[in-house]
mmCIF file with all atom_site columns, C-alpha atoms in Angstrom:
data_model
loop_
_atom_site.group_PDB
_atom_site.id
_atom_site.type_symbol
_atom_site.label_atom_id
_atom_site.label_alt_id
_atom_site.label_comp_id
_atom_site.label_asym_id
_atom_site.label_entity_id
_atom_site.label_seq_id
_atom_site.pdbx_PDB_ins_code
_atom_site.Cartn_x
_atom_site.Cartn_y
_atom_site.Cartn_z
_atom_site.occupancy
_atom_site.B_iso_or_equiv
_atom_site.pdbx_formal_charge
_atom_site.auth_seq_id
_atom_site.auth_comp_id
_atom_site.auth_asym_id
_atom_site.auth_atom_id
_atom_site.pdbx_PDB_model_num
ATOM 1   C CA . MET A 1 1   ? -3.988 -74.161 -14.415 1.00 0.00 ? 90  MET A CA 1
ATOM 2   C CA . ASN A 1 2   ? -1.012 -73.387 -16.689 1.00 0.00 ? 91  ASN A CA 1
ATOM 3   C CA . LYS A 1 3   ? -3.369 -70.772 -18.923 1.00 0.00 ? 92  LYS A CA 1
ATOM 4   C CA . LEU A 1 4   ? -4.217 -69.172 -15.429 1.00 0.00 ? 93  LEU A CA 1
ATOM 5   C CA . TYR A 1 5   ? -0.388 -68.948 -14.031 1.00 0.00 ? 94  TYR A CA 1
ATOM 6   C CA . THR A 1 6   ? 0.361  -67.196 -17.595 1.00 0.00 ? 95  THR A CA 1
ATOM 7   C CA . LEU A 1 7   ? -3.021 -64.594 -17.396 1.00 0.00 ? 96  LEU A CA 1
ATOM 8   C CA . ILE A 1 8   ? -1.978 -63.825 -13.646 1.00 0.00 ? 97  ILE A CA 1
ATOM 9   C CA . LEU A 1 9   ? 2.055  -63.170 -14.745 1.00 0.00 ? 98  LEU A CA 1
ATOM 10  C CA . ALA A 1 10  ? 0.848  -61.270 -18.083 1.00 0.00 ? 99  ALA A CA 1
ATOM 11  C CA . ILE A 1 11  ? -1.964 -59.054 -15.671 1.00 0.00 ? 100 ILE A CA 1
ATOM 12  C CA . LEU A 1 12  ? 1.063  -58.263 -13.294 1.00 0.00 ? 101 LEU A CA 1
ATOM 13  C CA . LEU A 1 13  ? 3.161  -57.457 -15.893 1.00 0.00 ? 102 LEU A CA 1
ATOM 14  C CA . THR A 1 14  ? 1.310  -55.009 -16.939 1.00 0.00 ? 103 THR A CA 1
ATOM 15  C CA . ALA A 1 15  ? 0.454  -53.593 -13.977 1.00 0.00 ? 104 ALA A CA 1
ATOM 16  C CA . GLY A 1 16  ? 3.595  -53.028 -13.288 1.00 0.00 ? 105 GLY A CA 1
ATOM 17  C CA . THR A 1 17  ? 5.268  -51.614 -15.699 1.00 0.00 ? 106 THR A CA 1
ATOM 18  C CA . LEU A 1 18  ? 1.915  -49.128 -16.596 1.00 0.00 ? 107 LEU A CA 1
ATOM 19  C CA . SER A 1 19  ? 2.943  -48.037 -12.353 1.00 0.00 ? 108 SER A CA 1
ATOM 20  C CA . GLY A 1 20  ? 6.497  -47.587 -13.059 1.00 0.00 ? 109 GLY A CA 1
ATOM 21  C CA . CYS A 1 21  ? 5.485  -44.997 -16.347 1.00 0.00 ? 110 CYS A CA 1
ATOM 22  C CA . GLY A 1 22  ? 3.618  -43.637 -13.724 1.00 0.00 ? 111 GLY A CA 1
ATOM 23  C CA . THR A 1 23  ? 6.142  -42.603 -11.465 1.00 0.00 ? 112 THR A CA 1
ATOM 24  C CA . GLN A 1 24  ? 8.839  -41.838 -14.103 1.00 0.00 ? 113 GLN A CA 1
ATOM 25  C CA . THR A 1 25  ? 5.969  -39.089 -15.088 1.00 0.00 ? 114 THR A CA 1
ATOM 26  C CA . GLU A 1 26  ? 5.648  -37.944 -12.102 1.00 0.00 ? 115 GLU A CA 1
ATOM 27  C CA . GLU A 1 27  ? 9.426  -37.569 -11.263 1.00 0.00 ? 116 GLU A CA 1
ATOM 28  C CA . ASN A 1 28  ? 9.676  -35.863 -14.810 1.00 0.00 ? 117 ASN A CA 1
ATOM 29  C CA . ALA A 1 29  ? 6.699  -33.306 -13.469 1.00 0.00 ? 118 ALA A CA 1
ATOM 30  C CA . ASN A 1 30  ? 8.949  -32.639 -9.786  1.00 0.00 ? 119 ASN A CA 1
ATOM 31  C CA . ALA A 1 31  ? 11.972 -32.219 -11.804 1.00 0.00 ? 120 ALA A CA 1
ATOM 32  C CA . GLY A 1 32  ? 9.989  -29.769 -14.359 1.00 0.00 ? 121 GLY A CA 1
ATOM 33  C CA . GLN A 1 33  ? 8.791  -27.482 -11.488 1.00 0.00 ? 122 GLN A CA 1
ATOM 34  C CA . GLU A 1 34  ? 11.829 -27.731 -9.778  1.00 0.00 ? 123 GLU A CA 1
ATOM 35  C CA . GLU A 1 35  ? 13.529 -25.915 -12.412 1.00 0.00 ? 124 GLU A CA 1
ATOM 36  C CA . GLU A 1 36  ? 10.500 -23.164 -12.796 1.00 0.00 ? 125 GLU A CA 1
ATOM 37  C CA . LYS A 1 37  ? 11.553 -22.291 -9.098  1.00 0.00 ? 126 LYS A CA 1
ATOM 38  C CA . GLN A 1 38  ? 15.164 -21.273 -9.887  1.00 0.00 ? 127 GLN A CA 1
ATOM 39  C CA . GLU A 1 39  ? 16.623 -18.806 -6.930  1.00 0.00 ? 128 GLU A CA 1
ATOM 40  C CA . VAL A 1 40  ? 18.101 -15.760 -8.177  1.00 0.00 ? 129 VAL A CA 1
ATOM 41  C CA . SER A 1 41  ? 20.522 -13.453 -5.665  1.00 0.00 ? 130 SER A CA 1
ATOM 42  C CA . VAL A 1 42  ? 19.703 -9.759  -4.977  1.00 0.00 ? 131 VAL A CA 1
ATOM 43  C CA . GLN A 1 43  ? 21.895 -7.044  -3.499  1.00 0.00 ? 132 GLN A CA 1
ATOM 44  C CA . VAL A 1 44  ? 19.866 -4.353  -1.373  1.00 0.00 ? 133 VAL A CA 1
ATOM 45  C CA . GLU A 1 45  ? 21.547 -1.118  0.800   1.00 0.00 ? 134 GLU A CA 1
ATOM 46  C CA . ILE A 1 46  ? 18.941 1.023   1.946   1.00 0.00 ? 135 ILE A CA 1
ATOM 47  C CA . SER A 1 47  ? 20.980 4.605   2.472   1.00 0.00 ? 136 SER A CA 1
ATOM 48  C CA . LYS A 1 48  ? 19.934 7.948   3.066   1.00 0.00 ? 137 LYS A CA 1
ATOM 49  C CA . ASN A 1 49  ? 21.577 11.364  1.294   1.00 0.00 ? 138 ASN A CA 1
ATOM 50  C CA . ASN A 1 50  ? 22.886 9.686   -1.752  1.00 0.00 ? 139 ASN A CA 1
ATOM 51  C CA . GLY A 1 51  ? 24.490 7.281   -0.252  1.00 0.00 ? 140 GLY A CA 1
ATOM 52  C CA . GLU A 1 52  ? 25.920 9.142   2.879   1.00 0.00 ? 141 GLU A CA 1
ATOM 53  C CA . GLU A 1 53  ? 24.297 7.098   5.802   1.00 0.00 ? 142 GLU A CA 1
ATOM 54  C CA . THR A 1 54  ? 23.592 3.266   5.005   1.00 0.00 ? 143 THR A CA 1
ATOM 55  C CA . LEU A 1 55  ? 20.837 1.642   7.086   1.00 0.00 ? 144 LEU A CA 1
ATOM 56  C CA . ALA A 1 56  ? 21.107 -1.931  5.645   1.00 0.00 ? 145 ALA A CA 1
ATOM 57  C CA . ASP A 1 57  ? 22.980 -3.589  3.163   1.00 0.00 ? 146 ASP A CA 1
ATOM 58  C CA . LYS A 1 58  ? 21.863 -7.265  2.243   1.00 0.00 ? 147 LYS A CA 1
ATOM 59  C CA . GLU A 1 59  ? 22.526 -10.383 -0.038  1.00 0.00 ? 148 GLU A CA 1
ATOM 60  C CA . ILE A 1 60  ? 18.804 -11.534 -0.515  1.00 0.00 ? 149 ILE A CA 1
ATOM 61  C CA . SER A 1 61  ? 17.902 -14.669 -2.185  1.00 0.00 ? 150 SER A CA 1
ATOM 62  C CA . VAL A 1 62  ? 14.321 -15.014 -3.863  1.00 0.00 ? 151 VAL A CA 1
ATOM 63  C CA . GLU A 1 63  ? 12.536 -17.043 -6.406  1.00 0.00 ? 152 GLU A CA 1
ATOM 64  C CA . GLU A 1 64  ? 12.924 -16.130 -10.049 1.00 0.00 ? 153 GLU A CA 1
ATOM 65  C CA . GLY A 1 65  ? 10.235 -13.659 -11.617 1.00 0.00 ? 154 GLY A CA 1
ATOM 66  C CA . THR A 1 66  ? 9.678  -11.852 -7.748  1.00 0.00 ? 155 THR A CA 1
ATOM 67  C CA . THR A 1 67  ? 8.926  -8.322  -7.950  1.00 0.00 ? 156 THR A CA 1
ATOM 68  C CA . LEU A 1 68  ? 10.631 -6.112  -6.189  1.00 0.00 ? 157 LEU A CA 1
ATOM 69  C CA . LEU A 1 69  ? 7.889  -4.520  -4.344  1.00 0.00 ? 158 LEU A CA 1
ATOM 70  C CA . SER A 1 70  ? 7.511  -8.372  -3.002  1.00 0.00 ? 159 SER A CA 1
ATOM 71  C CA . VAL A 1 71  ? 11.444 -8.047  -1.905  1.00 0.00 ? 160 VAL A CA 1
ATOM 72  C CA . MET A 1 72  ? 11.138 -5.371  0.171   1.00 0.00 ? 161 MET A CA 1
ATOM 73  C CA . GLU A 1 73  ? 7.780  -6.497  1.880   1.00 0.00 ? 162 GLU A CA 1
ATOM 74  C CA . ASP A 1 74  ? 9.555  -9.620  3.257   1.00 0.00 ? 163 ASP A CA 1
ATOM 75  C CA . ASN A 1 75  ? 12.882 -7.934  4.669   1.00 0.00 ? 164 ASN A CA 1
ATOM 76  C CA . PHE A 1 76  ? 11.913 -5.083  5.712   1.00 0.00 ? 165 PHE A CA 1
ATOM 77  C CA . GLU A 1 77  ? 9.146  -2.500  7.231   1.00 0.00 ? 166 GLU A CA 1
ATOM 78  C CA . VAL A 1 78  ? 7.724  -1.360  3.999   1.00 0.00 ? 167 VAL A CA 1
ATOM 79  C CA . GLU A 1 79  ? 4.338  1.140   3.288   1.00 0.00 ? 168 GLU A CA 1
ATOM 80  C CA . GLN A 1 80  ? 3.256  1.159   0.035   1.00 0.00 ? 169 GLN A CA 1
ATOM 81  C CA . SER A 1 81  ? 1.059  2.994   -2.354  1.00 0.00 ? 170 SER A CA 1
ATOM 82  C CA . GLU A 1 82  ? 0.197  1.980   -5.737  1.00 0.00 ? 171 GLU A CA 1
ATOM 83  C CA . GLY A 1 83  ? 3.456  0.049   -5.845  1.00 0.00 ? 172 GLY A CA 1
ATOM 84  C CA . PHE A 1 84  ? 5.500  2.745   -4.592  1.00 0.00 ? 173 PHE A CA 1
ATOM 85  C CA . ILE A 1 85  ? 7.590  2.511   -1.722  1.00 0.00 ? 174 ILE A CA 1
ATOM 86  C CA . ASN A 1 86  ? 6.902  5.643   0.063   1.00 0.00 ? 175 ASN A CA 1
ATOM 87  C CA . SER A 1 87  ? 7.907  4.564   3.405   1.00 0.00 ? 176 SER A CA 1
ATOM 88  C CA . ILE A 1 88  ? 11.367 1.991   4.328   1.00 0.00 ? 177 ILE A CA 1
ATOM 89  C CA . GLU A 1 89  ? 11.982 1.210   7.879   1.00 0.00 ? 178 GLU A CA 1
ATOM 90  C CA . GLY A 1 90  ? 9.522  4.081   9.562   1.00 0.00 ? 179 GLY A CA 1
ATOM 91  C CA . ILE A 1 91  ? 11.014 6.681   6.759   1.00 0.00 ? 180 ILE A CA 1
ATOM 92  C CA . ALA A 1 92  ? 8.579  8.083   5.516   1.00 0.00 ? 181 ALA A CA 1
ATOM 93  C CA . GLY A 1 93  ? 8.844  11.028  2.160   1.00 0.00 ? 182 GLY A CA 1
ATOM 94  C CA . ASN A 1 94  ? 8.148  14.264  3.354   1.00 0.00 ? 183 ASN A CA 1
ATOM 95  C CA . GLN A 1 95  ? 5.961  16.686  0.448   1.00 0.00 ? 184 GLN A CA 1
ATOM 96  C CA . GLU A 1 96  ? 6.899  19.702  2.216   1.00 0.00 ? 185 GLU A CA 1
ATOM 97  C CA . GLU A 1 97  ? 11.042 19.052  2.958   1.00 0.00 ? 186 GLU A CA 1
ATOM 98  C CA . LYS A 1 98  ? 10.956 17.466  -0.782  1.00 0.00 ? 187 LYS A CA 1
ATOM 99  C CA . MET A 1 99  ? 12.299 14.149  0.339   1.00 0.00 ? 188 MET A CA 1
ATOM 100 C CA . ALA A 1 100 ? 11.345 10.419  -1.014  1.00 0.00 ? 189 ALA A CA 1
ATOM 101 C CA . TRP A 1 101 ? 12.577 7.149   -1.102  1.00 0.00 ? 190 TRP A CA 1
ATOM 102 C CA . MET A 1 102 ? 14.149 6.705   -4.859  1.00 0.00 ? 191 MET A CA 1
ATOM 103 C CA . TYR A 1 103 ? 16.063 3.408   -6.078  1.00 0.00 ? 192 TYR A CA 1
ATOM 104 C CA . THR A 1 104 ? 18.376 2.503   -8.435  1.00 0.00 ? 193 THR A CA 1
ATOM 105 C CA . ILE A 1 105 ? 19.217 -1.085  -10.142 1.00 0.00 ? 194 ILE A CA 1
ATOM 106 C CA . ASN A 1 106 ? 22.383 -2.004  -11.106 1.00 0.00 ? 195 ASN A CA 1
ATOM 107 C CA . GLY A 1 107 ? 23.383 2.069   -10.972 1.00 0.00 ? 196 GLY A CA 1
ATOM 108 C CA . GLU A 1 108 ? 20.486 3.117   -12.766 1.00 0.00 ? 197 GLU A CA 1
ATOM 109 C CA . GLU A 1 109 ? 17.288 5.145   -12.313 1.00 0.00 ? 198 GLU A CA 1
ATOM 110 C CA . ALA A 1 110 ? 14.190 2.784   -11.656 1.00 0.00 ? 199 ALA A CA 1
ATOM 111 C CA . GLN A 1 111 ? 11.268 3.741   -14.644 1.00 0.00 ? 200 GLN A CA 1
ATOM 112 C CA . VAL A 1 112 ? 8.628  1.704   -13.262 1.00 0.00 ? 201 VAL A CA 1
ATOM 113 C CA . GLY A 1 113 ? 7.403  1.526   -9.799  1.00 0.00 ? 202 GLY A CA 1
ATOM 114 C CA . ALA A 1 114 ? 8.636  -1.653  -7.206  1.00 0.00 ? 203 ALA A CA 1
ATOM 115 C CA . ASN A 1 115 ? 5.033  -3.726  -8.136  1.00 0.00 ? 204 ASN A CA 1
ATOM 116 C CA . GLU A 1 116 ? 5.818  -3.951  -11.918 1.00 0.00 ? 205 GLU A CA 1
ATOM 117 C CA . TYR A 1 117 ? 10.226 -4.627  -11.201 1.00 0.00 ? 206 TYR A CA 1
ATOM 118 C CA . GLU A 1 118 ? 10.892 -8.871  -11.569 1.00 0.00 ? 207 GLU A CA 1
ATOM 119 C CA . VAL A 1 119 ? 14.266 -9.306  -9.840  1.00 0.00 ? 208 VAL A CA 1
ATOM 120 C CA . GLU A 1 120 ? 16.956 -10.591 -11.804 1.00 0.00 ? 209 GLU A CA 1
ATOM 121 C CA . GLN A 1 121 ? 20.068 -12.704 -10.614 1.00 0.00 ? 210 GLN A CA 1
ATOM 122 C CA . GLY A 1 122 ? 23.132 -10.392 -9.449  1.00 0.00 ? 211 GLY A CA 1
ATOM 123 C CA . ASP A 1 123 ? 20.877 -6.905  -9.087  1.00 0.00 ? 212 ASP A CA 1
ATOM 124 C CA . GLN A 1 124 ? 22.375 -4.401  -7.112  1.00 0.00 ? 213 GLN A CA 1
ATOM 125 C CA . ILE A 1 125 ? 19.654 -2.694  -5.812  1.00 0.00 ? 214 ILE A CA 1
ATOM 126 C CA . ILE A 1 126 ? 20.200 0.721   -3.725  1.00 0.00 ? 215 ILE A CA 1
ATOM 127 C CA . PHE A 1 127 ? 16.776 2.696   -2.373  1.00 0.00 ? 216 PHE A CA 1
ATOM 128 C CA . ASP A 1 128 ? 17.955 5.880   -1.250  1.00 0.00 ? 217 ASP A CA 1
ATOM 129 C CA . TYR A 1 129 ? 16.490 8.704   0.744   1.00 0.00 ? 218 TYR A CA 1
ATOM 130 C CA . HIS A 1 130 ? 17.120 12.359  -0.730  1.00 0.00 ? 219 HIS A CA 1
ATOM 131 C CA . SER A 1 131 ? 15.556 15.501  -2.064  1.00 0.00 ? 220 SER A CA 1
ATOM 132 C CA . TRP A 1 132 ? 14.205 15.064  -5.038  1.00 0.00 ? 221 TRP A CA 1
ATOM 133 C CA . GLU A 1 133 ? 15.213 18.409  -6.417  1.00 0.00 ? 222 GLU A CA 1
#
């Protein structure tokens, strides 16, 4: 009888130890996922004629690694073609008047389409509708 109690106690201790390890592994996995999903804050301004008229100015928090196109689609009425934004808030580019949406990131002209740029903490993004001449 004493051996039976010892065996049951050993099984319970082993099961408790193993379940504790499993919980710790899950907690570590969840902590790793939370670290991967850090948020970044960016400032997005929408304007016309080289900043003469401001249409919107928002601070937006998104998950790290989010593309600028996703930020714009989630927060504004946007039309795009192949990753390039053609219309914001109902204002579309105009070939005849040579007007289009151009954007800068931290004061520098963008070198890629909005679908390729991943926003970073503190980015200052300005979309301005003006002549491309």
